């Protein structure tokens, strides 16, 4: 349930409600909004007499929260949550671009791509060190070596890094190197992993599973939050439908809806969402128009050489072009977006090429 305090209710009145709820065995979360303070209480509602809280001084009303997710609900926290990563704010007025290769392949590949995407306006670098691949024979990622390269590239470019963690046993290691931990679609209902992510002191991107409903997705976020970590970003990356022309069906209505249901920032991954290079730009533009707070886009200096997800990666030139087209769309919906650094050419020549090209492989 939530206890909405009257406008102008003082600290003493808020504290009295918090104390009462705590005594009744509720977990309590106070959200101080611009106009009103809302106190969220998680626990067995039968423990509280309806009139008991209602009559406390400063209380405007007591409302049950019907949704099964509580901490992730906008009822609990009416204002947007803004997540700070270095000097980047996710969920604020800026639409944040996170870009980089699907997988970290080599030092040269990562550094050159990072420099190019930064020059074009990306604010975070993405790159997988642990890759969830459909085939056990496909490139599985460089593991810790990949995490070290991400950290090294952050040092060199100043871009914070986001990377996937697939296994509960790797959570501490990934949290040590990464700035944002990514929970992949295939682990959307790995409840042990979600609970572990609740222990880390870094933001977590909770991607929607390819088979999960919006409610199940929000409950995945709730797992992380209920385990203690409220720095959660929701990620739409497409769901499996009967359609086979695209790799997944990118559910942009979910973006607009989840922005209403939850206070958490929402990211869209149009790359996994479509699986097709040519669809990434139009769906990025549509995502920003639909209210996305951030985008996650795969970029490779030579997609034909990519060890993972080449057909859906943008070249660095295409990425620069996308950034230029995104900015006016962001402005049209009242947001800002970082532009290209003045005078910088975004196309790069790779310093190093990967040793074992496996062109054309997705997933
Ligand atoms: C990825 O970002 O490379 C990835 C594997 O994402 P998803 O979990 O959405 O498939
Ligand atoms: Mn990928």
Short mmCIF file of C-alpha atoms and ligand atoms in Angstrom, two decimals:
data_model
loop_
_atom_site.label_atom_id
_atom_site.label_comp_id
_atom_site.label_asym_id
_atom_site.label_seq_id
_atom_site.Cartn_x
_atom_site.Cartn_y
_atom_site.Cartn_z
CA UNK A 1 0.00 0.00 0.00
CA UNK A 2 0.99 3.63 -0.19
CA UNK A 3 0.39 6.39 2.30
CA UNK A 4 0.05 9.75 0.56
CA UNK A 5 0.93 12.61 2.89
CA UNK A 6 -0.87 15.94 2.76
CA UNK A 7 0.87 18.74 0.93
CA UNK A 8 3.12 20.49 3.43
CA UNK A 9 3.19 17.55 5.87
CA UNK A 10 6.27 17.92 8.04
CA UNK A 11 9.17 15.61 8.77
CA UNK A 12 7.76 14.69 12.19
CA UNK A 13 4.48 13.56 10.62
CA UNK A 14 6.30 11.52 7.97
CA UNK A 15 8.46 9.93 10.66
CA UNK A 16 5.44 9.01 12.73
CA UNK A 17 3.91 7.12 9.79
CA UNK A 18 7.23 5.44 9.02
CA UNK A 19 7.59 4.34 12.65
CA UNK A 20 4.05 2.99 12.74
CA UNK A 21 4.53 1.02 9.52
CA UNK A 22 7.89 -0.33 10.65
CA UNK A 23 6.37 -1.47 13.93
CA UNK A 24 3.68 -3.31 11.96
CA UNK A 25 6.42 -5.18 10.08
CA UNK A 26 6.32 -3.34 6.73
CA UNK A 27 9.33 -2.53 4.59
CA UNK A 28 9.11 1.24 4.15
CA UNK A 29 10.26 3.44 1.25
CA UNK A 30 9.80 7.18 1.44
CA UNK A 31 9.58 9.12 -1.80
CA UNK A 32 9.77 12.89 -1.42
CA UNK A 33 8.19 14.39 -4.50
CA UNK A 34 8.06 18.01 -5.53
CA UNK A 35 4.51 18.36 -4.21
CA UNK A 36 3.84 15.48 -1.88
CA UNK A 37 5.60 12.81 0.08
CA UNK A 38 4.50 9.26 -0.65
CA UNK A 39 5.36 6.46 1.74
CA UNK A 40 5.36 2.99 0.19
CA UNK A 41 4.89 0.00 2.46
CA UNK A 42 5.62 -3.59 1.41
CA UNK A 43 4.28 -6.35 3.58
CA UNK A 44 1.10 -8.05 4.70
CA UNK A 45 -1.65 -5.46 4.49
CA UNK A 46 -3.76 -7.38 6.97
CA UNK A 47 -1.28 -6.27 9.62
CA UNK A 48 -2.61 -2.71 9.45
CA UNK A 49 -6.05 -1.62 10.61
CA UNK A 50 -7.44 0.59 7.80
CA UNK A 51 -8.25 3.48 10.13
CA UNK A 52 -5.08 3.18 12.09
CA UNK A 53 -2.88 4.90 9.47
CA UNK A 54 -5.57 7.10 8.01
CA UNK A 55 -6.02 8.94 11.31
CA UNK A 56 -2.35 9.75 11.84
CA UNK A 57 -1.58 13.47 11.52
CA UNK A 58 -0.54 14.64 8.05
CA UNK A 59 -1.96 11.59 6.24
CA UNK A 60 -4.07 12.41 3.18
CA UNK A 61 -5.02 8.88 2.13
CA UNK A 62 -4.01 5.24 2.27
CA UNK A 63 -4.21 3.41 -1.05
CA UNK A 64 -3.65 -0.28 -1.74
CA UNK A 65 -1.28 -1.00 -4.64
CA UNK A 66 -3.00 -3.63 -6.75
CA UNK A 67 -0.07 -4.46 -9.01
CA UNK A 68 2.10 -7.37 -7.85
CA UNK A 69 5.18 -5.20 -8.27
CA UNK A 70 5.42 -2.47 -5.66
CA UNK A 71 8.86 -0.85 -5.55
CA UNK A 72 8.91 -0.60 -9.35
CA UNK A 73 5.42 0.89 -9.46
CA UNK A 74 4.86 4.55 -10.20
CA UNK A 75 2.32 4.60 -7.38
CA UNK A 76 5.16 4.00 -4.96
CA UNK A 77 7.40 6.62 -6.47
CA UNK A 78 5.47 9.17 -8.53
CA UNK A 79 8.55 11.04 -9.81
CA UNK A 80 10.86 9.61 -12.48
CA UNK A 81 13.91 7.82 -11.12
CA UNK A 82 17.14 9.24 -12.46
CA UNK A 83 20.21 7.00 -12.36
CA UNK A 84 23.62 8.62 -12.22
CA UNK A 85 26.57 6.96 -13.93
CA UNK A 86 29.62 9.23 -13.77
CA UNK A 87 28.39 12.49 -15.24
CA UNK A 88 25.61 10.80 -17.21
CA UNK A 89 22.01 10.86 -15.99
CA UNK A 90 19.72 8.08 -17.22
CA UNK A 91 16.05 8.97 -16.92
CA UNK A 92 16.64 12.73 -16.91
CA UNK A 93 16.04 15.15 -19.76
CA UNK A 94 18.82 13.73 -21.96
CA UNK A 95 18.23 10.63 -24.08
CA UNK A 96 21.39 8.61 -23.43
CA UNK A 97 23.05 6.62 -26.19
CA UNK A 98 25.00 3.49 -25.22
CA UNK A 99 26.88 1.98 -28.15
CA UNK A 100 29.65 -0.44 -29.01
CA UNK A 101 30.22 -3.93 -30.30
CA UNK A 102 28.02 -6.87 -29.44
CA UNK A 103 31.10 -8.64 -28.11
CA UNK A 104 34.51 -7.45 -26.99
CA UNK A 105 36.84 -9.08 -29.51
CA UNK A 106 40.18 -7.38 -29.12
CA UNK A 107 41.85 -4.28 -27.64
CA UNK A 108 42.03 -2.54 -31.01
CA UNK A 109 38.45 -3.35 -31.97
CA UNK A 110 37.09 -2.02 -28.69
CA UNK A 111 39.23 1.10 -28.50
CA UNK A 112 38.62 2.18 -32.09
CA UNK A 113 34.89 1.56 -31.82
CA UNK A 114 34.73 3.37 -28.48
CA UNK A 115 36.53 6.40 -29.89
CA UNK A 116 34.21 6.48 -32.89
CA UNK A 117 30.97 6.18 -30.93
CA UNK A 118 32.15 8.73 -28.38
CA UNK A 119 32.99 11.18 -31.13
CA UNK A 120 29.48 10.73 -32.52
CA UNK A 121 27.81 11.42 -29.15
CA UNK A 122 27.53 8.08 -27.33
CA UNK A 123 27.70 8.47 -23.55
CA UNK A 124 28.42 4.85 -22.58
CA UNK A 125 30.31 2.00 -24.22
CA UNK A 126 28.63 -1.39 -24.56
CA UNK A 127 30.43 -4.68 -25.15
CA UNK A 128 29.81 -8.26 -24.09
CA UNK A 129 32.53 -10.22 -22.31
CA UNK A 130 30.20 -13.11 -21.47
CA UNK A 131 28.04 -13.88 -24.50
CA UNK A 132 24.83 -15.92 -24.35
CA UNK A 133 25.04 -17.84 -27.65
CA UNK A 134 22.49 -20.25 -29.00
CA UNK A 135 25.21 -22.57 -30.23
CA UNK A 136 27.87 -23.88 -27.83
CA UNK A 137 30.32 -23.73 -30.76
CA UNK A 138 29.86 -19.99 -31.34
CA UNK A 139 32.21 -17.39 -29.85
CA UNK A 140 31.38 -17.23 -26.14
CA UNK A 141 33.17 -13.98 -25.29
CA UNK A 142 36.57 -13.23 -23.78
CA UNK A 143 35.38 -13.52 -20.16
CA UNK A 144 37.49 -11.63 -17.64
CA UNK A 145 39.93 -10.60 -20.35
CA UNK A 146 37.01 -8.82 -22.03
CA UNK A 147 36.09 -7.09 -18.77
CA UNK A 148 39.67 -5.86 -18.40
CA UNK A 149 39.62 -4.49 -21.94
CA UNK A 150 36.37 -2.67 -21.16
CA UNK A 151 37.92 -1.11 -18.04
CA UNK A 152 41.05 -0.19 -19.99
CA UNK A 153 38.96 1.42 -22.73
CA UNK A 154 37.00 3.38 -20.13
CA UNK A 155 40.31 4.75 -18.85
CA UNK A 156 41.36 5.70 -22.36
CA UNK A 157 38.11 7.31 -23.48
CA UNK A 158 36.26 8.34 -20.32
CA UNK A 159 33.19 6.36 -21.42
CA UNK A 160 31.54 4.32 -18.63
CA UNK A 161 30.85 0.73 -19.66
CA UNK A 162 27.83 -1.59 -19.68
CA UNK A 163 28.25 -5.34 -20.01
CA UNK A 164 26.24 -8.49 -19.46
CA UNK A 165 26.50 -10.84 -16.51
CA UNK A 166 25.12 -14.31 -17.19
CA UNK A 167 25.94 -16.27 -14.07
CA UNK A 168 25.50 -15.69 -10.34
CA UNK A 169 29.13 -16.78 -9.88
CA UNK A 170 30.35 -13.85 -12.01
CA UNK A 171 28.32 -11.05 -10.43
CA UNK A 172 31.08 -9.72 -8.15
CA UNK A 173 33.65 -9.84 -10.92
CA UNK A 174 31.44 -8.04 -13.44
CA UNK A 175 30.39 -5.49 -10.80
CA UNK A 176 34.08 -4.80 -10.14
CA UNK A 177 34.79 -3.83 -13.76
CA UNK A 178 31.48 -2.52 -15.12
CA UNK A 179 29.55 0.70 -14.53
CA UNK A 180 26.19 -0.88 -15.44
CA UNK A 181 25.46 -4.61 -15.27
CA UNK A 182 23.21 -5.99 -17.98
CA UNK A 183 20.79 -8.81 -17.26
CA UNK A 184 20.18 -10.43 -20.64
CA UNK A 185 16.83 -11.44 -22.12
CA UNK A 186 17.64 -15.12 -21.68
CA UNK A 187 17.99 -14.62 -17.93
CA UNK A 188 14.87 -12.50 -17.50
CA UNK A 189 13.43 -15.02 -15.05
CA UNK A 190 16.62 -16.31 -13.53
CA UNK A 191 15.51 -15.42 -10.04
CA UNK A 192 18.79 -16.39 -8.37
CA UNK A 193 20.68 -14.02 -10.67
CA UNK A 194 18.12 -11.25 -10.16
CA UNK A 195 18.52 -11.57 -6.38
CA UNK A 196 22.31 -11.45 -6.69
CA UNK A 197 22.01 -8.28 -8.77
CA UNK A 198 20.07 -6.81 -5.88
CA UNK A 199 23.23 -7.00 -3.77
CA UNK A 200 25.48 -4.93 -6.04
CA UNK A 201 26.01 -1.23 -5.63
CA UNK A 202 25.90 -0.53 -9.38
CA UNK A 203 22.97 0.10 -11.72
CA UNK A 204 21.42 -2.89 -13.44
CA UNK A 205 19.78 -3.00 -16.87
CA UNK A 206 16.95 -5.52 -16.64
CA UNK A 207 16.16 -6.59 -20.17
CA UNK A 208 12.76 -7.96 -20.99
CA UNK A 209 12.77 -11.65 -21.79
CA UNK A 210 11.82 -12.63 -25.31
CA UNK A 211 8.90 -14.52 -23.78
CA UNK A 212 7.94 -12.34 -20.82
CA UNK A 213 4.89 -10.17 -20.36
CA UNK A 214 5.23 -6.58 -19.22
CA UNK A 215 4.13 -7.60 -15.74
CA UNK A 216 6.73 -10.37 -15.56
CA UNK A 217 9.36 -7.88 -16.75
CA UNK A 218 8.40 -5.44 -14.00
CA UNK A 219 8.48 -8.28 -11.49
CA UNK A 220 12.02 -9.08 -12.61
CA UNK A 221 12.93 -5.47 -11.80
CA UNK A 222 11.08 -5.89 -8.50
CA UNK A 223 13.33 -8.84 -7.62
CA UNK A 224 16.44 -6.66 -7.95
CA UNK A 225 14.84 -3.83 -6.00
CA UNK A 226 13.41 -6.06 -3.27
CA UNK A 227 16.92 -7.47 -2.82
CA UNK A 228 18.23 -3.99 -2.09
CA UNK A 229 19.29 -2.39 -5.36
CA UNK A 230 16.96 0.36 -6.55
CA UNK A 231 19.19 1.46 -9.43
CA UNK A 232 17.30 -0.39 -12.12
CA UNK A 233 16.87 0.46 -15.81
CA UNK A 234 14.24 -1.43 -17.79
CA UNK A 235 15.28 -2.62 -21.26
CA UNK A 236 12.89 -3.47 -24.12
CA UNK A 237 14.68 -5.63 -26.72
CA UNK A 238 11.89 -7.27 -28.64
CA UNK A 239 9.79 -10.32 -27.99
CA UNK A 240 9.20 -13.55 -29.88
CA UNK A 241 6.07 -13.53 -31.96
CA UNK A 242 4.85 -15.45 -35.02
CA UNK A 243 6.72 -12.95 -37.19
CA UNK A 244 9.94 -14.23 -38.68
CA UNK A 245 10.86 -11.32 -40.97
CA UNK A 246 12.58 -9.64 -38.05
CA UNK A 247 14.68 -11.36 -35.38
CA UNK A 248 12.25 -10.19 -32.67
CA UNK A 249 9.19 -7.95 -32.59
CA UNK A 250 10.21 -4.70 -30.94
CA UNK A 251 7.36 -3.76 -28.62
CA UNK A 252 7.34 0.02 -28.57
CA UNK A 253 3.89 0.19 -27.03
CA UNK A 254 5.51 -1.43 -24.00
CA UNK A 255 7.86 1.56 -23.73
CA UNK A 256 5.03 4.07 -23.53
CA UNK A 257 3.05 1.85 -21.17
CA UNK A 258 5.92 1.04 -18.83
CA UNK A 259 6.75 4.74 -18.55
CA UNK A 260 3.25 5.10 -17.08
CA UNK A 261 3.34 2.01 -14.87
CA UNK A 262 6.83 2.54 -13.48
CA UNK A 263 9.14 5.36 -12.42
CA UNK A 264 12.22 3.49 -13.65
CA UNK A 265 14.11 4.68 -16.74
CA UNK A 266 13.35 2.72 -19.91
CA UNK A 267 15.97 1.78 -22.50
CA UNK A 268 15.34 0.33 -25.96
CA UNK A 269 17.70 -2.02 -27.77
CA UNK A 270 16.65 -1.71 -31.43
CA UNK A 271 19.58 -3.90 -32.46
CA UNK A 272 18.48 -7.15 -30.78
CA UNK A 273 14.92 -5.91 -31.31
CA UNK A 274 15.13 -6.17 -35.09
CA UNK A 275 18.27 -8.16 -35.90
CA UNK A 276 18.65 -6.12 -39.06
CA UNK A 277 21.16 -3.36 -39.72
CA UNK A 278 18.72 -1.35 -41.85
CA UNK A 279 15.99 -1.36 -39.22
CA UNK A 280 18.14 -0.06 -36.37
CA UNK A 281 17.93 3.61 -37.35
CA UNK A 282 14.16 3.83 -37.96
CA UNK A 283 13.40 1.92 -34.76
CA UNK A 284 15.85 4.09 -32.79
CA UNK A 285 14.00 7.19 -33.97
CA UNK A 286 10.66 5.60 -33.10
CA UNK A 287 11.94 4.56 -29.66
CA UNK A 288 12.91 8.10 -28.77
CA UNK A 289 9.54 9.35 -30.01
CA UNK A 290 7.82 6.71 -27.84
CA UNK A 291 9.58 7.99 -24.72
CA UNK A 292 12.74 5.89 -24.36
CA UNK A 293 15.25 7.34 -21.91
CA UNK A 294 18.20 5.53 -23.46
CA UNK A 295 19.19 3.42 -26.44
CA UNK A 296 21.58 0.48 -26.68
CA UNK A 297 22.99 0.08 -30.17
CA UNK A 298 25.55 -2.33 -31.57
CA UNK A 299 28.34 -0.82 -33.67
CA UNK A 300 31.24 -2.61 -35.33
CA UNK A 301 33.98 -1.07 -37.43
CA UNK A 302 33.47 -3.88 -39.92
CA UNK A 303 30.26 -5.84 -39.27
CA UNK A 304 31.30 -8.51 -41.78
CA UNK A 305 34.17 -9.44 -39.46
CA UNK A 306 32.13 -9.39 -36.23
CA UNK A 307 32.42 -12.51 -34.11
CA UNK A 308 28.84 -12.04 -32.95
CA UNK A 309 25.71 -10.37 -34.37
CA UNK A 310 27.38 -8.85 -37.45
CA UNK A 311 24.18 -8.56 -39.56
CA UNK A 312 22.57 -6.24 -37.04
CA UNK A 313 25.57 -4.02 -36.25
CA UNK A 314 25.88 -0.48 -37.57
CA UNK A 315 29.12 0.68 -39.08
CA UNK A 316 30.72 3.67 -37.37
CA UNK A 317 29.59 5.88 -40.29
CA UNK A 318 26.01 4.66 -39.99
CA UNK A 319 26.15 5.30 -36.26
CA UNK A 320 27.32 8.88 -36.78
CA UNK A 321 24.48 9.39 -39.23
CA UNK A 322 21.97 7.94 -36.76
CA UNK A 323 23.12 10.30 -34.00
CA UNK A 324 22.60 13.28 -36.31
CA UNK A 325 19.06 12.11 -37.11
CA UNK A 326 18.15 11.33 -33.52
CA UNK A 327 18.79 14.75 -32.11
CA UNK A 328 15.85 16.58 -33.75
CA UNK A 329 13.51 13.73 -32.75
CA UNK A 330 14.67 14.01 -29.14
CA UNK A 331 14.11 17.75 -29.26
CA UNK A 332 10.64 17.28 -30.76
CA UNK A 333 9.61 15.30 -27.67
CA UNK A 334 11.19 17.76 -25.25
CA UNK A 335 14.46 15.91 -24.67
CA UNK A 336 18.09 16.58 -25.43
CA UNK A 337 20.69 14.31 -26.96
CA UNK A 338 24.45 14.66 -27.12
CA UNK A 339 25.67 15.49 -30.59
CA UNK A 340 28.90 14.74 -32.41
CA UNK A 341 32.04 16.39 -31.14
CA UNK A 342 32.63 19.32 -33.50
CA UNK A 343 34.96 18.62 -36.39
CA UNK A 344 35.35 14.93 -35.63
CA UNK A 345 35.18 12.41 -38.41
CA UNK A 346 33.41 9.37 -37.02
CA UNK A 347 34.61 6.82 -39.56
CA UNK A 348 37.65 4.89 -38.36
CA UNK A 349 40.05 2.38 -39.71
CA UNK A 350 40.43 -0.63 -37.47
CA UNK A 351 43.79 -0.87 -35.76
CA UNK A 352 43.46 -4.59 -35.39
CA UNK A 353 41.21 -7.19 -36.96
CA UNK A 354 39.81 -10.19 -35.14
CA UNK A 355 41.55 -13.47 -35.81
CA UNK A 356 38.61 -15.74 -36.57
CA UNK A 357 35.90 -14.00 -38.55
CA UNK A 358 32.56 -15.75 -38.33
CA UNK A 359 30.56 -13.44 -40.55
CA UNK A 360 26.79 -13.60 -40.65
CA UNK A 361 26.17 -15.29 -37.31
CA UNK A 362 23.38 -14.04 -35.13
CA UNK A 363 22.66 -15.16 -31.58
C1 LIG B 1 23.20 -8.21 -26.27
O1 LIG B 1 22.94 -7.07 -25.84
O2 LIG B 1 24.19 -8.45 -26.99
C2 LIG B 1 22.28 -9.30 -25.97
C3 LIG B 1 22.67 -10.56 -26.06
O3 LIG B 1 21.05 -8.87 -25.60
P1 LIG B 1 19.69 -9.69 -25.29
O4 LIG B 1 19.88 -10.28 -23.93
O5 LIG B 1 18.65 -8.62 -25.33
O6 LIG B 1 19.52 -10.72 -26.37
MN1 LIG B 2 24.22 -8.79 -29.62
#
